[in-house]
Amino acid sequence: MNHQEWVRRRRALTREMGPGTLAILPGAHEKIRNRDVAYRFRQNSDFLYLTGFSEPDAVMVLVPGRPEGEYLLFVRPRDRLRETWTGRRLGPEGAIRELGADQAFPIGEIGQILPGLLEGAQRIYYTMGQNAEFDLEIMGWINRLRERSRQGVVPPETFVSLDPLIHEMRLFKSAAEVTEMRKAARISMAAHRRVMARIAPGLHEYDVEAEVLHTFASGGLEAAYGTIAGSGANACVLHYVDNRDLLCAGDLLLLDAGCESEGYASDITRTLPVTGTFTPEQRAIYDLVLAAQEAAIAVCRVGHHWNEPHETTVRVITQGLIRLGLLKGPLRELIRDRAYEVFYMHRAGHWLGLDVHDVGSYKVDGAWRELEPGMVLTVEPGIYIRPGLRGVPKRFQGIGVRIEDDVRVTRKDPDVLTAGLVKTASAIESVMQNRGH
Ligand code: GLY
Ligand code: MN
Ligand code: MN
């Protein structure tokens, strides 16, 4: 992404903060997986959004209007020995040179430098409760300033959470962000296509995951979340990530998999017949979920609010379940009593961006938020009929279907970032039956 993108974001934030303020934003630390093995590092998304910096143990400070510079970074110092083991570090000079910081210091010096900056600010933007150790450190610095108030030191009076400001900005995706999301979508679609070309009875769910990760890695990207490859009744477990079981003829495979590009996620679900052909019951459920999804995508427009896609899926799914004889009663009452929740127990989607379940408020002043150009959301209704569900004919039991696409709200029609991936039952069957093996 172009350097100007981060400059623009920091400028927008400092403008919102106003004079006499200071923002503190710590980045993420490495997390231990077991003993001395760390998980692969992933930067905190807010920090990434404002700095583009993906090393651990850094802190960003913004001081609007400060003559010596508004943008400060505290980073890991250069260290020849450590860099030999774990790779290159940018260091303070690199942070100025490559990230455009006005000033940068080794992270170990933050305790000498930050208290002096706090002294000059009336209002501090900092989000408490995410990093207990750092919360205590900041409190310690503030208390020391308070102790010196008789010497004329004026400690900051107001603490404000920084999250809402950044999260409101992150909700609206710029052209550069949409470019990254399209790239993530492109590679994620390729992963789903690879699976469609290869699944067959006798493979395992982990083989499916392997195909997905192969595509992500060979595109230079990483998974944005744990791949869900649930076959048969495993498709009814919403966050199934064990991916251990055998794919059997006659089963469906629910595949929820997406990668991230520069941190921007894609989130796609397709549900495929393992043999390439849906049974009549699978097809009936599939077509119903698809009808709900398409009706919901159609209302991802300016002039509709956040909850309308969800309400649409509830209406279409409840009607369809009545038609199939799986729900009995008047439509209005079944919706009012949420009878559909036995089959459809999650919401129709979420904001999508640097986090797969992205930030941004869903309500404003108690009312569902209006959809606006630049917002990106998923639309992902599902129907899950767990085995043994009472009152349901046996032939429907164990069927789980979800269909998920990523949708950008524009001034005109919804822009489906993942529209290039086949979705109707007949198109999926046709792709799978023409695989040539
Ligand atoms: N992949 C997580 C979700 O669909 O929300
Ligand atoms: Mn999702
Ligand atoms: Mn998903």
XYZ file of C-alpha atoms in Angstrom, residues 73-429:
357
model
C 7.220 5.391 17.402
C 8.838 3.281 20.091
C 10.276 0.142 18.515
C 12.609 -2.753 19.206
C 16.219 -1.582 18.877
C 18.575 -3.081 16.311
C 20.419 -6.062 17.776
C 22.898 -7.936 15.626
C 22.818 -11.153 17.652
C 19.023 -11.337 17.922
C 18.571 -10.415 14.295
C 20.793 -13.345 13.382
C 18.286 -15.659 15.045
C 14.903 -14.086 14.395
C 15.324 -11.726 11.461
C 15.662 -8.109 10.584
C 14.423 -5.334 12.836
C 13.709 -1.873 11.539
C 15.014 -0.090 14.651
C 14.412 3.610 15.397
C 16.345 4.917 12.371
C 14.464 2.541 10.097
C 11.167 3.631 11.628
C 11.917 7.232 10.660
C 13.260 6.323 7.251
C 10.725 3.686 6.191
C 7.602 4.409 8.227
C 7.797 8.195 8.160
C 7.880 8.636 11.954
C 8.887 12.162 12.999
C 10.811 10.710 15.916
C 11.538 7.128 16.959
C 13.114 5.632 20.068
C 14.015 2.205 21.411
C 11.011 0.767 23.241
C 13.117 0.491 26.421
C 13.235 4.300 26.637
C 9.476 4.843 26.677
C 9.487 5.322 30.479
C 11.855 8.284 30.160
C 10.133 9.960 27.220
C 6.387 9.393 27.438
C 5.816 10.983 30.910
C 7.224 14.279 29.580
C 4.767 14.166 26.678
C 1.839 13.334 28.967
C 2.654 16.413 31.033
C 1.763 18.735 28.185
C -1.589 17.160 27.273
C -5.040 17.814 28.728
C -6.741 14.850 27.147
C -5.261 11.385 26.600
C -6.703 8.982 24.042
C -5.930 5.474 25.202
C -8.027 2.305 25.368
C -7.830 0.669 28.799
C -8.326 -2.986 29.516
C -6.554 -4.561 26.563
C -3.069 -4.748 27.991
C -3.050 -4.858 31.803
C 0.704 -4.402 32.105
C 0.769 -1.325 29.920
C -2.351 0.099 31.645
C -0.421 -0.043 34.936
C 2.604 1.589 33.420
C 0.569 4.511 32.122
C -1.200 4.878 35.472
C 2.187 4.924 37.178
C 3.389 7.763 34.925
C 0.205 9.754 35.500
C 0.397 9.293 39.260
C 3.958 10.544 39.282
C 2.826 13.672 37.439
C 0.014 14.113 39.984
C 2.529 13.913 42.840
C 4.382 16.821 41.280
C 1.301 19.030 40.966
C 2.531 21.314 43.810
C 5.566 22.052 41.688
C 3.235 23.371 39.023
C 2.990 20.219 36.948
C -0.466 19.913 35.377
C -1.361 16.239 34.814
C -3.848 15.300 32.068
C -7.428 15.506 33.294
C -9.339 13.413 30.840
C -8.887 9.885 29.554
C -10.835 8.925 26.474
C -11.020 5.574 24.739
C -9.143 5.655 21.429
C -11.039 2.703 19.907
C -14.214 4.442 18.744
C -12.289 7.025 16.706
C -10.158 4.445 14.901
C -12.995 1.967 14.479
C -15.256 4.532 12.849
C -12.474 5.264 10.366
C -11.840 1.569 9.717
C -15.507 0.964 8.901
C -15.191 2.891 5.630
C -12.798 1.246 3.201
C -10.654 3.408 0.924
C -9.797 2.475 -2.661
C -6.426 1.101 -1.480
C -8.127 -1.061 1.130
C -10.645 -2.399 -1.387
C -7.737 -3.333 -3.665
C -6.277 -5.491 -0.866
C -9.673 -7.020 -0.129
C -10.089 -7.901 -3.804
C -6.698 -9.577 -3.786
C -7.604 -11.606 -0.678
C -10.921 -12.492 -2.336
C -9.174 -13.580 -5.527
C -6.820 -15.983 -3.744
C -9.589 -17.253 -1.459
C -11.795 -17.985 -4.484
C -8.877 -19.852 -6.060
C -8.617 -21.984 -2.905
C -12.316 -22.865 -3.066
C -11.973 -23.718 -6.774
C -9.029 -25.979 -6.032
C -11.125 -27.838 -3.479
C -14.043 -28.159 -5.911
C -11.655 -29.679 -8.429
C -10.260 -32.252 -6.007
C -12.643 -33.454 -3.323
C -13.866 -37.008 -3.491
C -14.981 -39.709 -1.071
C -11.962 -41.194 0.697
C -10.155 -37.918 1.286
C -10.191 -36.328 4.719
C -11.255 -32.914 5.896
C -7.576 -32.167 6.554
C -6.845 -32.836 2.884
C -9.332 -30.092 2.107
C -7.593 -27.769 4.567
C -4.241 -28.644 2.973
C -5.506 -27.635 -0.494
C -6.784 -24.351 0.924
C -3.536 -23.528 2.729
C -1.527 -24.510 -0.328
C -3.375 -21.922 -2.405
C -3.027 -19.216 0.249
C 0.689 -19.836 0.741
C 1.519 -20.046 -2.938
C -0.302 -16.716 -3.362
C 2.017 -15.297 -0.685
C -0.839 -14.910 1.809
C -2.000 -16.389 5.090
C -5.344 -17.614 6.369
C -7.433 -14.853 7.932
C -8.993 -17.357 10.389
C -8.999 -21.078 11.078
C -10.308 -23.016 8.069
C -13.624 -24.747 8.689
C -13.890 -27.930 6.621
C -16.887 -29.799 8.022
C -18.312 -32.792 6.197
C -21.558 -34.584 6.972
C -22.952 -33.641 10.365
C -19.759 -31.684 11.168
C -21.212 -28.993 8.912
C -23.728 -28.346 11.704
C -20.954 -27.324 14.137
C -20.586 -23.619 13.440
C -16.935 -23.220 14.406
C -15.746 -26.743 13.560
C -11.975 -26.573 13.055
C -10.888 -30.121 13.940
C -10.978 -31.097 10.253
C -10.224 -34.760 11.061
C -12.987 -36.806 9.470
C -13.319 -38.777 6.281
C -15.325 -37.350 3.363
C -18.087 -39.834 2.568
C -20.171 -40.279 -0.575
C -23.568 -38.669 -0.090
C -22.293 -36.061 2.383
C -21.954 -32.332 1.987
C -18.734 -30.480 2.757
C -19.099 -27.036 4.297
C -15.932 -25.076 3.578
C -15.480 -21.673 5.248
C -12.022 -20.406 4.279
C -10.424 -17.061 3.491
C -7.026 -15.430 3.487
C -5.797 -11.919 4.254
C -3.732 -9.527 2.136
C -1.799 -6.796 4.009
C -4.065 -7.833 6.882
C -7.342 -7.387 4.935
C -9.535 -10.457 5.181
C -11.713 -12.358 2.814
C -14.373 -14.662 4.289
C -16.021 -17.183 1.959
C -18.209 -20.221 2.535
C -19.364 -22.714 -0.048
C -21.130 -26.004 0.592
C -20.320 -28.799 -1.841
C -21.592 -32.335 -2.417
C -18.628 -34.654 -1.878
C -19.479 -36.688 -4.979
C -20.447 -33.727 -7.142
C -24.224 -34.271 -6.983
C -26.685 -32.982 -4.364
C -29.401 -35.310 -3.039
C -32.954 -33.881 -3.396
C -33.068 -32.935 0.319
C -29.608 -31.335 0.212
C -30.621 -29.470 -2.899
C -33.855 -28.218 -1.305
C -31.975 -26.855 1.713
C -29.191 -25.478 -0.476
C -31.590 -23.617 -2.771
C -33.362 -22.132 0.225
C -30.129 -20.829 1.783
C -29.110 -19.429 -1.589
C -32.458 -17.679 -2.056
C -32.074 -16.126 1.406
C -28.511 -15.043 0.658
C -29.356 -13.468 -2.692
C -32.356 -11.635 -1.256
C -30.132 -10.311 1.561
C -27.365 -9.177 -0.810
C -29.991 -7.265 -2.782
C -30.668 -5.021 0.243
C -26.992 -4.222 0.922
C -27.627 -0.732 -0.369
C -27.745 2.842 0.742
C -31.219 3.481 2.139
C -31.256 0.212 4.091
C -29.959 -0.365 7.600
C -27.519 -2.911 8.973
C -30.170 -5.359 10.164
C -32.182 -5.534 6.937
C -30.052 -8.238 5.292
C -30.484 -10.328 8.467
C -34.244 -9.732 8.621
C -34.456 -10.711 4.956
C -32.683 -14.033 5.553
C -34.954 -14.775 8.513
C -38.062 -14.163 6.411
C -36.935 -16.201 3.405
C -35.609 -19.089 5.513
C -38.723 -19.274 7.707
C -41.011 -19.261 4.660
C -38.929 -21.992 3.040
C -38.845 -24.153 6.162
C -42.652 -23.942 6.324
C -42.859 -24.990 2.681
C -40.575 -27.971 3.361
C -42.688 -28.941 6.377
C -39.811 -28.392 8.830
C -41.591 -25.541 10.620
C -45.316 -25.460 11.239
C -47.442 -22.429 11.980
C -48.146 -18.918 10.714
C -45.085 -17.107 9.307
C -45.473 -14.039 11.529
C -45.650 -16.047 14.721
C -42.712 -18.259 13.776
C -40.623 -15.150 13.103
C -41.817 -13.416 16.282
C -41.023 -16.504 18.384
C -37.711 -17.037 16.580
C -38.691 -20.616 15.742
C -36.134 -20.548 12.907
C -33.274 -20.405 15.447
C -33.346 -24.194 15.804
C -32.063 -24.272 12.203
C -30.509 -20.815 11.736
C -28.888 -19.679 14.967
C -26.418 -17.008 13.872
C -26.663 -13.599 12.304
C -26.528 -12.995 8.562
C -23.100 -11.381 8.675
C -20.567 -8.978 10.129
C -18.332 -6.113 9.044
C -15.217 -7.293 7.230
C -11.795 -5.647 7.053
C -8.489 -5.894 8.897
C -10.269 -8.221 11.310
C -12.483 -10.933 9.919
C -15.164 -9.890 12.387
C -14.267 -6.295 11.810
C -14.697 -3.299 14.074
C -17.300 -0.587 13.657
C -20.574 -0.010 15.466
C -23.742 -1.754 14.310
C -26.044 0.695 16.054
C -25.948 4.463 16.362
C -27.956 6.125 19.157
C -29.806 2.877 19.737
C -30.924 2.415 16.119
C -29.532 0.062 13.476
C -26.917 1.827 11.443
C -27.707 2.939 7.888
C -25.561 1.264 5.230
C -23.184 3.718 3.543
C -20.794 3.528 0.583
C -17.422 2.060 1.586
C -18.747 -0.363 4.203
C -17.904 -4.034 3.594
C -19.912 -6.837 5.171
C -20.394 -10.576 4.804
C -23.746 -12.113 3.906
C -23.798 -15.683 5.185
C -27.115 -17.311 6.061
C -27.151 -21.009 6.860
C -29.419 -23.892 7.781
C -28.083 -26.584 10.102
C -30.145 -29.705 10.829
C -28.270 -31.632 13.443
C -28.737 -35.406 13.614
C -31.500 -36.446 15.977
C -33.321 -33.113 15.761
C -36.867 -33.868 16.883
C -39.722 -33.481 14.452
C -37.434 -33.537 11.427
C -37.619 -36.406 8.897
C -34.511 -38.538 8.969
C -33.613 -37.719 5.376
C -33.007 -34.060 6.306
C -30.935 -34.813 9.412
C -27.209 -34.090 9.312
C -27.510 -31.515 6.531
C -25.623 -28.266 7.153
C -25.436 -25.526 4.522
C -23.936 -22.037 4.666
C -23.210 -19.722 1.744
C -21.057 -16.669 2.413
C -19.912 -13.789 0.225
C -18.209 -10.450 0.882
C -20.191 -7.397 -0.149
C -19.150 -3.759 -0.522
C -21.827 -1.104 -0.258
C -21.571 1.456 -3.071
C -23.655 4.378 -4.344
C -25.187 1.964 -6.837
C -25.516 -1.832 -6.797
C -23.887 -4.010 -4.133
C -20.338 -4.914 -5.166
C -19.852 -8.608 -4.364
C -16.075 -8.989 -3.997
C -16.394 -12.781 -4.158
C -18.847 -12.927 -7.080
C -16.335 -14.798 -9.245
C -16.879 -18.061 -7.371
C -19.671 -20.404 -8.541
C -22.604 -20.544 -6.208
C -25.804 -22.056 -7.611
C -26.288 -25.771 -7.029
C -26.323 -26.482 -10.758
C -23.164 -24.453 -11.392
C -21.361 -26.296 -8.587
C -22.546 -29.660 -9.899
